CSV table of C-alpha atoms in Angstrom, one decimal:
chain,number,residue,atom,x,y,z
A,1,MET,CA,14.9,-18.7,2.0
A,2,LYS,CA,14.1,-17.1,-1.3
A,3,GLU,CA,12.9,-13.5,-1.5
A,4,VAL,CA,9.4,-12.7,-3.2
A,5,PRO,CA,9.6,-9.9,-5.7
A,6,ILE,CA,7.5,-7.0,-4.7
A,7,SER,CA,5.3,-7.3,-7.7
A,8,GLN,CA,4.1,-10.6,-6.6
A,9,LYS,CA,3.3,-9.9,-3.0
A,10,ALA,CA,0.0,-9.6,-2.0
A,11,LEU,CA,0.9,-7.1,1.0
A,12,LEU,CA,3.4,-4.6,0.9
A,13,THR,CA,5.3,-2.5,3.8
A,14,VAL,CA,5.0,1.2,3.4
A,15,GLU,CA,8.5,1.1,2.4
A,16,GLU,CA,8.0,-1.3,-0.1
A,17,ALA,CA,4.8,0.3,-1.9
A,18,ALA,CA,6.5,3.7,-1.8
A,19,ALA,CA,9.0,2.5,-4.2
A,20,TYR,CA,6.6,0.2,-6.3
A,21,PHE,CA,4.4,2.9,-6.8
A,22,GLY,CA,6.6,5.9,-6.7
A,23,ILE,CA,4.3,7.4,-3.7
A,24,GLY,CA,5.8,9.2,-1.1
A,25,ARG,CA,6.0,7.1,2.5
A,26,ASN,CA,4.4,10.1,4.2
A,27,LYS,CA,1.6,10.2,1.9
A,28,LEU,CA,0.9,6.5,2.0
A,29,ARG,CA,0.9,7.2,5.9
A,30,ASP,CA,-2.0,10.1,5.3
A,31,LEU,CA,-3.7,7.8,3.2
A,32,THR,CA,-4.0,4.8,5.2
A,33,ASP,CA,-4.5,6.7,8.5
A,34,ASN,CA,-8.2,6.8,7.7
A,35,GLU,CA,-10.2,3.8,9.0
A,36,GLN,CA,-12.2,3.6,5.8
A,37,CYS,CA,-9.1,3.1,3.8
A,38,PRO,CA,-10.0,-0.1,1.6
A,39,PHE,CA,-6.0,-0.8,1.1
A,40,VAL,CA,-4.6,-0.9,4.4
A,41,LEU,CA,-4.4,-4.1,6.5
A,42,TRP,CA,-3.3,-3.6,10.3
A,43,VAL,CA,-1.2,-6.4,12.2
A,44,GLY,CA,-1.0,-5.1,15.4
A,45,THR,CA,0.8,-1.9,15.0
A,46,LYS,CA,2.4,-2.8,11.7
A,47,ARG,CA,0.5,-1.3,8.6
A,48,LEU,CA,0.6,-3.3,5.2
A,49,ILE,CA,-0.7,-2.3,1.8
A,50,LYS,CA,-2.8,-4.6,0.0
A,51,ARG,CA,-1.0,-4.1,-3.4
A,52,ARG,CA,-3.9,-5.3,-5.7
A,53,ILE,CA,-6.2,-3.1,-4.1
A,54,LEU,CA,-4.0,0.1,-4.2
A,55,ASP,CA,-3.0,-0.5,-7.8
A,56,GLU,CA,-7.2,-0.4,-8.8
A,57,TYR,CA,-7.5,2.7,-6.3
A,58,LEU,CA,-4.6,4.7,-8.3
A,59,ASP,CA,-6.3,3.6,-11.6
A,60,LYS,CA,-9.3,5.1,-10.5
A,61,ALA,CA,-7.8,8.2,-9.0
A,62,TYR,CA,-7.4,11.8,-10.6
A,63,SER,CA,-4.8,12.8,-7.8
A,64,ILE,CA,-4.0,11.8,-4.3
């Protein structure tokens, strides 16, 4: 099976998102704990980050 590069994945684990965006895992968990968070997808208890939406969110953010 061929591994897909992070830049081409639609959904990232917290660890992948931390490496890709340069944000700490704890900060990502804090951001995604909010039920209104637009860039988190829960699959059971697994937290996945919507890469494109987080990218747009960070483009507009002044600080996190």
